[in-house]
Amino acid sequence: MLYFIKKVALGLSKDRAALVCAIFITVVVLAAIVIPVVSHYDYYSHDADSKFLPPFTGGHWFGTDEFGRDLFVRVWHGVRISFAIGVLVAFIQMLIGTLYGGVAGIFGGLVDEVMMRFADVMYSVPNLVVVVLITLLMGNNELSVIFALSLTDWTTAARVVRGQTLVLKEMEFVQAAKVLGAKRPQIMLKHILPNCSGPILVNLMINIPSAIFAESTLSFLGIGIKPPAASLGTLVNEGFKYVNINYYSWVIFIPLLFIALIMISLNILGDALQKVLDSKS
Amino acid sequence: MEFIRFIVKRIIFFLITMFLAATFTFVLIKSLPGGPFGSDKMIHPQIMENLNEKYGLNEPLHRQYIMYMQNLLKGDLGISMIYKNRSVSSIIKRAFPVSLDLGIRAVALAVSAGLLMGLLPALHNNKVMDYLVLAVTMLAISMPGFVMGMLLQYLVSFRLSEALQSITGIGYSIFPITGWGSFRYTVVPSIALAIGAMGMMAKMLRAGIKDTLNQNYIIMSRAKGMTHMEVVIRHALKNAVLPLLSISGPLITSIIMGSFVIENIFSIPGLGQYFVSSVQDKDYTMVVGLSVFTVFLVVLANTLTDIIYAVVDPRVRIVSRK
Amino acid sequence: MNALLKIRDFSLFCGKNKILDNINMDVFEGEILAVAGESGSGKSMLARSVLRLNDPKKFKTNGIILFEEEDINALPEKRLSKIRGAKIGMIFQEPLSYLNPVLKMGVQLNEAPIRHKKVRKREAILLMEDLLEKLKINNPSAYMKSYPHQLSGGMAQRGAIAIAASCRPRIIIADEPTSSLDVITQASIIRLIKDLARVEGISVVFITHDLQLASRLADRVVIIEKGRIAEEGCIRKVFDSPKSKAASCLIRACMMGNFKKSKDSIDSKNSIIMKEHSVIKENKKPVLEVQNLSMHYKNGRGNIIRAVDDISLEVFEGETLGILGESGSGKSTLARIVTRIQKPLSGKVVFEGTDIFGRRDYPRHVQMVFQDPFSSIDPQMRIEDIVAEGMDMILGKNRWNRVEEVARCLQKVGLDESLKDRYPHQLSGGQRQRVGIARAVIMNPKIIVCDEPTAYLDTVSQMQILELFMKLKKENGISYVFITHNIRVLSSISDRIAVMLGGRIVETGRTEDIINNPVHPYTKILINAASLNEEESKGNAN
């Protein structure tokens, strides 16, 4: 494990773009945790007197929206929700995927065939549709969005882990462990899982932005997080529905900018991680 | 022989997926609190009774299931529970051609631009071009469809049209903000929809060509006396394009799903528009019917691309046999 | 004779590393020149430099390579592409990776003649079919319609030879063209190259690590060591009285276990005899008995493959039993069953009187050393943990003298103690293989099953590993089941040999008997294909 962390740190420190992105993401996450707590505005109070204040007026750094709510706090609150959902969903996907793929890979044969065909079915059904159907059942709130998204996109992780397990199972060091007297669970824990951790981590890193992507799209369509609670997608959606983009463009473009920057940074980071872990040092 | 087996396998898989999807939606409708006509609206008990009668909701569950399946096979996806005279299939008939039109434009755009961009760095063989393509693809992939859509709408439909109007002095916008009609309506939405898929293709092609150019058979073809251009076009391109076919399923899925967003931004009367509005109206039967149709589309597209992939690449058939 | 190719003061750099250092050599018209060296000596880089195939971004060159009085390094790309494939052809090591997997053979074969000879496609096809026939391919038109993955290594290499020869080049550069092929195919490919060169009058530069192979083919040899020319001259002379250390090292490596009788032209002092015959007493009881073992697989088409088919054999205490067979003969499956990696379909393996699948302590008695040093040890574990793995599982991590035992074992296999904190990727192939051996030896086994333990190593570390095996045998009284396709290796270390073919054992006997008087025709072919004496191999090896 130590070796693994060292490898990642060393690899990332050589990639300047990835380093910048890592720092940016860290700052954004910290700010999203701190700012909504310390600010003397909150994200839900209306203020009829200060509607549509442009940025940097009246103590509102990002201005206010159609109800006079402080956008600075709303945006950071949105970042917080988007990140929380993204990370949580990606983690759950990783857990489900690793378990599912590991079991399929270790057992192989018919078990593997049936399990992977089912994963294929899940993969080919578009996640938006599944999420909509699930939110129909559970109502739209954070919990149902997390549940629905985790339930749909675990298949890539499962495929990756299963593929790795199948390859590793045939590797000579696993056979050597058998010759030394190791049983299946020992082999799984000691040899296969640690050697899968690279691809699993890469998959996790790729799944975070795609979960944020999916959540913000849902919220944008008005079928994700319900107002007044707001993810970045909801903010854009509200702006889109109620605000004339010609006059009050900041209400839409500030959250848009945040989504774009976060997505780009996370994607660059994911790519860099993949490159580091794929290379045979 | 192995090829026919592959196709049969894919078709069986298609049927199983559709069967599971249909069953899942059936279970879903049944488990909605208070049934499809329950929800939060107040309906007179007598009317409720009549409705249940009409849709066979008083029958035993397995009979309902069989009826549901039979209706699906006949192409009857149910009726809207809010607009009494609207059936799901009539909506599809009206909206799907619009979505298909938009989708085809976007796919064509994405494929041509994606291939071109992916190929550029290999042909030019210089670092600036490579970084440029890398940056553009990264941007294209990272931006969610609605971000791209709104940006383009704002920049092209508002600002550019305004600027042109002020220059020419004619009150006529070339690229309308919303709606669907003649060619000028289609340009901006198609671009917005195509960008994500284009980025995916270009990124994969670029990496693929880079990877293939390091393969031994490239050295061999250079040793045969082929020029750089010939090597890239004849040997590297085919090897790098083939894996693209393997992501064409997800790509088409992303375009279909992306069209939901784009149709909403540009108010295009396609499937996505109806889908989202029926979700917001809590028109359950409509949502479920359209969902089944969307799943059908996506799975069909995946199946077709898989089969095409197998036709073109001799190795896929071998691998899939395992 | 005219020098076709003149290399003068040629050096190749990769960053600051000098890969080739001041090479001066000539290739004359119609000759077959061998360029020999250890892996990593730079001989392949030299071959590629002749056609300027090295990536110019990574490698810088110095000096000149003159082909027909033109400097290859100064030519523009366009002019150069008229030499590549047309006047100088090239054959590479692993034929399948050098053929484009998505193009049919015909397309790839036609490319060169269409480009250089300006012929139409139909003429090119006729030309290539003709050539393929000369290369002993039975159905050329079917061959042209197949994809590379449908061909065996030997067949694919014939295609590659056809490509190289298609435009009647002046020179063919063959970079280890046979080292990825089995012995029998190897012999026939060598024969084809030789005939081609003689009949068409093409000069051949034959790059190899196997001097013995080179001596069957070449007139002259250039020996390269660490990027420099160490020796040059007539191959017989170099073979009989090598002047440089590099040459004698290569000779020693390929002569290892030269099993030919004394009438052979090679001086017997060159061959090293590592084997110390342990006399097997007739009344000794076998330690391990394999009884009527069978293992069948189903392949993709539903056909049953009898990987191991009713095999019985015995391993006696303190002996080395060699199992000889080509790839696909089922010898690895046999090893996997004997070491309990997989269960057999029928039959059983008995160790000291009891069935092995019923014994809990079996790992303490029978261990295994694997083929590929790069995949046989877990990349994310430290060396110490790798070596200790078996004992940890039996005794628990803290209940034995872990540190001392591991250190003792590392020392025993010739590794420095300080390596115990390293990770596998920090070690060389030979070192990794030693770790693999230490992992087996720490269990104090009675038998070690070795599955091609030297196949991935270069000739020098190959020899060292074999010496290590013999040392361990003497010190610890370990028996070996030594599985390999390499008859030279076997003849030098084994007491008895069992020959496997198609899942069956076709012949068993004492090593000397098998080598001097093989009975089964397959054994005869194997021995002749590997033997030095060319006249003998003519009749059998195709």
Coordinates of N, CA, C and O in Angstrom, one line a residue, chain B residues 29 32 113 120 220 314:
Chain B
I29 N -44.6 0.3 -11.8 CA -46.0 0.9 -11.8 C -46.8 0.4 -10.6 O -47.5 1.1 -9.9
L32 N -46.0 1.8 -7.2 CA -46.2 3.2 -6.9 C -47.2 3.4 -5.8 O -48.2 2.6 -5.8
A113 N -16.2 15.5 -37.2 CA -15.3 16.4 -36.5 C -14.4 15.6 -35.6 O -13.2 15.9 -35.4
L120 N -5.6 14.6 -36.7 CA -4.7 15.8 -36.9 C -3.3 15.6 -36.3 O -2.3 15.8 -36.9
M220 N 7.4 -2.6 -39.0 CA 7.4 -3.5 -40.2 C 7.0 -2.8 -41.5 O 7.6 -2.8 -42.5
P314 N -12.1 -8.7 -37.4 CA -12.1 -10.1 -37.2 C -11.8 -10.6 -35.8 O -12.2 -11.7 -35.5

